[in-house]
């Protein structure tokens, strides 16, 4: 039976339609499932954490390859089905919870970071907060394979100077190397979403890409620069989300020989780090 038919049967037998609010667009292309999972290079010793199991289509592929699978699903109705479906699988744990509220640390106990991988066809509504949450576990996770709306995926992998480059690109680059590994059309999901999707592989860095003395200041500078992306860097920072001594900031630009007439979207992550670090050093 095709996966699309399985979703339809599920609706028919239970009277439960996929929940739009929870981003329930299920993957129904059986050929793409092994391709997605193979991008994670799963070894038998690995722990794989899946986010948003849905009807378990991707989960079935994961359990074939991983020794230990933890899958997190918020929808208790779907969890009931998943429990029945995977009850025979050893070392399979279903966590009925909101991933955004969950402390993931307990799952990592006893695993080397190189053996911890995350896979998720993420609900669009929460994909950005979920990825932020995962990046903060860079000491425990080696890689994440996550499905995003293509537009978000473009922003994640964008380079300086491009229209998609922004705070998200820098935030991700700080914690991980990002690449788009697959593009999917809306027809590979059911119900068919309005947008296309892309699978992004994040290889997490054990240490951030740049050394930053004050992370709060660094991220505030980045956010300010892109909040007013058409403004010159100097003006964007002055009008941004932080109240900084602009005389001091101008001195920082002079010390670093950074032209403050540039737009934030032209700056590399290393330049944002230099500005933040020099500002901290000269005010400290
Ligand atoms: N993995 C399945 C697939 O590929 O067919 C389902 C993917 S569907 C796009 C996203 C899934 O995430 C849904 O099953 C939804 O109920 C679940 N979900 C939504 N928000 C969640 C949250 N905050 N925590 C955990 N699961 C969530």
PDB file of C-alpha atoms in Angstrom, residues 23-145:
ATOM      1  CA  UNK A  23       2.542  21.073  10.773  1.00  0.00           C
ATOM      2  CA  UNK A  24       1.415  17.534   9.968  1.00  0.00           C
ATOM      3  CA  UNK A  25       2.503  17.143   6.347  1.00  0.00           C
ATOM      4  CA  UNK A  26       3.661  13.547   6.158  1.00  0.00           C
ATOM      5  CA  UNK A  27       6.385  12.292   3.828  1.00  0.00           C
ATOM      6  CA  UNK A  28       4.669   9.951   1.377  1.00  0.00           C
ATOM      7  CA  UNK A  29       7.469   9.255  -1.104  1.00  0.00           C
ATOM      8  CA  UNK A  30       8.775   5.854  -0.016  1.00  0.00           C
ATOM      9  CA  UNK A  31      11.892   6.261  -2.186  1.00  0.00           C
ATOM     10  CA  UNK A  32      13.036   9.411  -0.436  1.00  0.00           C
ATOM     11  CA  UNK A  33      12.924   7.976   3.102  1.00  0.00           C
ATOM     12  CA  UNK A  34      16.124   5.839   2.832  1.00  0.00           C
ATOM     13  CA  UNK A  35      17.876   8.714   1.029  1.00  0.00           C
ATOM     14  CA  UNK A  36      17.124  11.074   3.912  1.00  0.00           C
ATOM     15  CA  UNK A  37      18.283   8.629   6.545  1.00  0.00           C
ATOM     16  CA  UNK A  38      21.426   7.643   4.620  1.00  0.00           C
ATOM     17  CA  UNK A  39      22.593  11.281   4.758  1.00  0.00           C
ATOM     18  CA  UNK A  40      23.088  10.788   8.510  1.00  0.00           C
ATOM     19  CA  UNK A  41      25.665   7.990   7.956  1.00  0.00           C
ATOM     20  CA  UNK A  42      24.166   6.028  10.825  1.00  0.00           C
ATOM     21  CA  UNK A  43      26.428   3.446  12.477  1.00  0.00           C
ATOM     22  CA  UNK A  44      24.861   0.616  14.491  1.00  0.00           C
ATOM     23  CA  UNK A  45      26.235   2.142  17.711  1.00  0.00           C
ATOM     24  CA  UNK A  46      24.532   5.475  17.115  1.00  0.00           C
ATOM     25  CA  UNK A  47      21.760   7.096  19.055  1.00  0.00           C
ATOM     26  CA  UNK A  48      19.290   8.736  16.692  1.00  0.00           C
ATOM     27  CA  UNK A  49      16.762  11.188  18.020  1.00  0.00           C
ATOM     28  CA  UNK A  50      13.859  11.864  15.696  1.00  0.00           C
ATOM     29  CA  UNK A  51      11.783  14.995  16.078  1.00  0.00           C
ATOM     30  CA  UNK A  52       8.143  14.717  15.078  1.00  0.00           C
ATOM     31  CA  UNK A  53       7.479  11.054  14.242  1.00  0.00           C
ATOM     32  CA  UNK A  54       4.047  11.578  12.711  1.00  0.00           C
ATOM     33  CA  UNK A  55       2.777   8.231  11.429  1.00  0.00           C
ATOM     34  CA  UNK A  56       6.241   6.706  11.744  1.00  0.00           C
ATOM     35  CA  UNK A  57       7.227   6.543   8.067  1.00  0.00           C
ATOM     36  CA  UNK A  58      10.709   8.005   8.605  1.00  0.00           C
ATOM     37  CA  UNK A  59      10.957   6.265  11.978  1.00  0.00           C
ATOM     38  CA  UNK A  60      10.668   2.863  10.243  1.00  0.00           C
ATOM     39  CA  UNK A  61      13.780   3.661   8.197  1.00  0.00           C
ATOM     40  CA  UNK A  62      15.706   4.929  11.213  1.00  0.00           C
ATOM     41  CA  UNK A  63      15.095   1.862  13.384  1.00  0.00           C
ATOM     42  CA  UNK A  64      16.496  -0.372  10.619  1.00  0.00           C
ATOM     43  CA  UNK A  65      19.892   1.286  11.003  1.00  0.00           C
ATOM     44  CA  UNK A  66      20.277   2.676  14.531  1.00  0.00           C
ATOM     45  CA  UNK A  67      20.850   0.689  17.665  1.00  0.00           C
ATOM     46  CA  UNK A  68      18.933   3.145  19.787  1.00  0.00           C
ATOM     47  CA  UNK A  69      16.143   5.398  18.560  1.00  0.00           C
ATOM     48  CA  UNK A  70      14.361   8.035  20.569  1.00  0.00           C
ATOM     49  CA  UNK A  71      11.444   9.662  18.837  1.00  0.00           C
ATOM     50  CA  UNK A  72       9.637  12.720  20.111  1.00  0.00           C
ATOM     51  CA  UNK A  73       6.040  13.427  19.109  1.00  0.00           C
ATOM     52  CA  UNK A  74       3.718  16.014  20.606  1.00  0.00           C
ATOM     53  CA  UNK A  75       0.417  14.590  19.315  1.00  0.00           C
ATOM     54  CA  UNK A  76      -0.895  12.032  21.809  1.00  0.00           C
ATOM     55  CA  UNK A  77      -3.272  10.523  19.259  1.00  0.00           C
ATOM     56  CA  UNK A  78      -0.380   9.754  16.886  1.00  0.00           C
ATOM     57  CA  UNK A  79       1.671   8.478  19.831  1.00  0.00           C
ATOM     58  CA  UNK A  80      -0.933   5.798  20.432  1.00  0.00           C
ATOM     59  CA  UNK A  81      -0.457   4.508  16.871  1.00  0.00           C
ATOM     60  CA  UNK A  82       3.333   4.750  17.124  1.00  0.00           C
ATOM     61  CA  UNK A  83       3.354   2.738  20.360  1.00  0.00           C
ATOM     62  CA  UNK A  84       1.517  -0.118  18.671  1.00  0.00           C
ATOM     63  CA  UNK A  85       3.631   0.089  15.537  1.00  0.00           C
ATOM     64  CA  UNK A  86       7.050   0.005  17.222  1.00  0.00           C
ATOM     65  CA  UNK A  87       6.334  -2.061  20.346  1.00  0.00           C
ATOM     66  CA  UNK A  88       8.544  -4.925  19.087  1.00  0.00           C
ATOM     67  CA  UNK A  89      11.578  -2.791  18.366  1.00  0.00           C
ATOM     68  CA  UNK A  90      14.277  -3.139  21.037  1.00  0.00           C
ATOM     69  CA  UNK A  91      15.850   0.072  22.254  1.00  0.00           C
ATOM     70  CA  UNK A  92      13.087   2.215  20.869  1.00  0.00           C
ATOM     71  CA  UNK A  93      11.766   5.016  23.062  1.00  0.00           C
ATOM     72  CA  UNK A  94       8.772   7.153  22.258  1.00  0.00           C
ATOM     73  CA  UNK A  95       8.625  10.450  24.105  1.00  0.00           C
ATOM     74  CA  UNK A  96       5.224  12.086  24.051  1.00  0.00           C
ATOM     75  CA  UNK A  97       6.142  15.716  24.533  1.00  0.00           C
ATOM     76  CA  UNK A  98       6.789  19.114  23.012  1.00  0.00           C
ATOM     77  CA  UNK A  99      10.422  19.109  21.882  1.00  0.00           C
ATOM     78  CA  UNK A 100      10.654  22.821  22.668  1.00  0.00           C
ATOM     79  CA  UNK A 101       9.873  22.139  26.340  1.00  0.00           C
ATOM     80  CA  UNK A 102      12.028  19.063  26.688  1.00  0.00           C
ATOM     81  CA  UNK A 103      15.459  18.865  28.298  1.00  0.00           C
ATOM     82  CA  UNK A 104      17.331  16.588  25.899  1.00  0.00           C
ATOM     83  CA  UNK A 105      20.417  16.085  28.098  1.00  0.00           C
ATOM     84  CA  UNK A 106      19.218  12.841  29.662  1.00  0.00           C
ATOM     85  CA  UNK A 107      19.148  11.088  26.274  1.00  0.00           C
ATOM     86  CA  UNK A 108      22.837  11.764  25.619  1.00  0.00           C
ATOM     87  CA  UNK A 109      24.114  10.024  28.755  1.00  0.00           C
ATOM     88  CA  UNK A 110      26.633   7.306  27.885  1.00  0.00           C
ATOM     89  CA  UNK A 111      27.003   8.373  24.234  1.00  0.00           C
ATOM     90  CA  UNK A 112      30.010   9.937  22.520  1.00  0.00           C
ATOM     91  CA  UNK A 113      28.984  13.103  20.684  1.00  0.00           C
ATOM     92  CA  UNK A 114      30.111  11.527  17.393  1.00  0.00           C
ATOM     93  CA  UNK A 115      27.428   8.862  17.844  1.00  0.00           C
ATOM     94  CA  UNK A 116      24.521  11.219  18.485  1.00  0.00           C
ATOM     95  CA  UNK A 117      22.466  12.256  15.451  1.00  0.00           C
ATOM     96  CA  UNK A 118      19.182  14.073  15.034  1.00  0.00           C
ATOM     97  CA  UNK A 119      16.720  13.568  12.199  1.00  0.00           C
ATOM     98  CA  UNK A 120      13.494  15.472  11.714  1.00  0.00           C
ATOM     99  CA  UNK A 121      10.953  16.394   9.115  1.00  0.00           C
ATOM    100  CA  UNK A 122      10.208  19.448  11.200  1.00  0.00           C
ATOM    101  CA  UNK A 123       6.840  21.143  11.523  1.00  0.00           C
ATOM    102  CA  UNK A 124       7.278  24.429   9.619  1.00  0.00           C
ATOM    103  CA  UNK A 125       5.718  26.549  12.372  1.00  0.00           C
ATOM    104  CA  UNK A 126       8.480  25.675  14.852  1.00  0.00           C
ATOM    105  CA  UNK A 127      11.482  24.836  12.685  1.00  0.00           C
ATOM    106  CA  UNK A 128      13.572  27.875  13.676  1.00  0.00           C
ATOM    107  CA  UNK A 129      13.117  27.593  17.481  1.00  0.00           C
ATOM    108  CA  UNK A 130      13.752  23.846  17.246  1.00  0.00           C
ATOM    109  CA  UNK A 131      17.029  24.307  15.362  1.00  0.00           C
ATOM    110  CA  UNK A 132      18.177  26.990  17.829  1.00  0.00           C
ATOM    111  CA  UNK A 133      17.488  24.598  20.653  1.00  0.00           C
ATOM    112  CA  UNK A 134      19.473  21.787  19.006  1.00  0.00           C
ATOM    113  CA  UNK A 135      22.491  23.989  18.242  1.00  0.00           C
ATOM    114  CA  UNK A 136      22.918  24.735  21.948  1.00  0.00           C
ATOM    115  CA  UNK A 137      23.602  21.007  22.440  1.00  0.00           C
ATOM    116  CA  UNK A 138      26.699  21.184  20.195  1.00  0.00           C
ATOM    117  CA  UNK A 139      28.739  19.483  22.928  1.00  0.00           C
ATOM    118  CA  UNK A 140      26.517  16.402  22.669  1.00  0.00           C
ATOM    119  CA  UNK A 141      25.309  16.154  19.057  1.00  0.00           C
ATOM    120  CA  UNK A 142      27.466  15.597  15.960  1.00  0.00           C
ATOM    121  CA  UNK A 143      24.946  16.100  13.194  1.00  0.00           C
ATOM    122  CA  UNK A 144      21.356  17.049  12.438  1.00  0.00           C
ATOM    123  CA  UNK A 145      19.367  16.300   9.294  1.00  0.00           C
TER     124      UNK A 145
END
